[in-house]
Amino acid sequence: MVDGANDDTTKLQSGATDLSEAQIQARACWYYYVGAMTQQEIADRLGLTRLRVNKILGQARQDGLVSVEIKLPLANCIALEEKLKARFALDDVSVVPTLSDPDTLQQIIGEAAGAMLDPLLEDGIGLGVGWGRTLRATSRALKPRRFSRSWVTALMGGMTRGAGTNTFEVATEFARVIGAECYYVAAPIYFPSVESRSTLLTHYGLAEVMRRAREGHIALVSCGDLTPRSLLASTHIVSEVLDELRKAGAVGDLLGTFLDEYGRPVDHPLNSRVMALDPRELKAYPTSILASGGLPKAQVIRGILNARYVRRLVTDESAAEALLQ
């Protein structure tokens, strides 16, 4: 028995070439999260570099292959949750610790949104979803199931290039996880003119998707600021008019509609050409969740909450504290 174990260890130490990539990833995660081994110990055990082990562990978290549950209460986060509920009359709030890395922060906010959303899902519901890195992480935090009577719909048009965070890709991932039918807003997020938008809305297929978008049971959305990290602000069509949007009072967007600090749509041509559910129509949803965080987004989050577009919030400590100032 000892000889067999030693042989296995020797094979691993001689290099990871005999193991599939999935097995390497599984072993690295098990050794780290269950075996409490250091990254260097894992690297020595598997015949890898410590840098590669670090990348494997990070990718596993990002892909939703590993989830970490902490059952100890985070006192400051809980206190902030209660204050936010009272201040903005919210049904539920989840606050996570702030991290310095924006990508990791979006990941953990998305995972926390998954924890909030998961128990709300049941067969027969209509789920409307937005887009972005945070919501992609949310989809990967859900338990897989088969809801044959449910459906998922995108709440907005998309971009012509995919990066795993586009509306089509995010909606598809949610539908795959819960085993539901998926509906897409098969159109760009912004049209060249108000007339072209109005014409396309007469198409029966698109009209059907927008009808479902208005009749869903749960809405899950994120929001964007006007910094270069924003997916929407970095697109050509928006970046070239950022100064105009700021002059109009915009502090960020919700479903592609640019809002001022009070949550009101600003007077700008882009808002009249956007192919998306109007943020004000989110109020008709029985359950609505905004998953977004980071200090740069605090101003647009506050506007969304003041306008009562959503009833639930998932954010981080820095944004929560700014919202309460």
Short mmCIF file of N, CA and C in Angstrom, two decimals, residues 11-12 14-21:
data_model
loop_
_atom_site.label_atom_id
_atom_site.label_comp_id
_atom_site.label_asym_id
_atom_site.label_seq_id
_atom_site.Cartn_x
_atom_site.Cartn_y
_atom_site.Cartn_z
N LYS A 11 5.20 9.76 -9.62
CA LYS A 11 4.70 10.10 -10.96
C LYS A 11 4.28 11.57 -11.03
N LEU A 12 3.63 12.04 -9.97
CA LEU A 12 3.18 13.43 -9.96
C LEU A 12 4.36 14.37 -9.90
N SER A 14 7.33 13.87 -10.96
CA SER A 14 8.16 13.82 -12.17
C SER A 14 7.58 14.68 -13.28
N GLY A 15 6.37 15.17 -13.09
CA GLY A 15 5.76 16.03 -14.10
C GLY A 15 4.29 15.75 -14.21
N ALA A 16 3.52 16.74 -14.71
CA ALA A 16 2.07 16.60 -14.79
C ALA A 16 1.61 16.12 -16.14
N THR A 17 2.53 15.68 -16.98
CA THR A 17 2.17 15.34 -18.35
C THR A 17 1.27 14.12 -18.45
N ASP A 18 1.31 13.22 -17.44
CA ASP A 18 0.49 12.02 -17.49
C ASP A 18 -0.95 12.29 -17.03
N LEU A 19 -1.20 13.48 -16.51
CA LEU A 19 -2.53 13.84 -16.05
C LEU A 19 -3.22 14.76 -17.05
N SER A 20 -4.54 14.61 -17.19
CA SER A 20 -5.28 15.54 -18.04
C SER A 20 -5.32 16.90 -17.35
N GLU A 21 -5.59 17.93 -18.12
CA GLU A 21 -5.65 19.28 -17.57
C GLU A 21 -6.71 19.37 -16.47
#
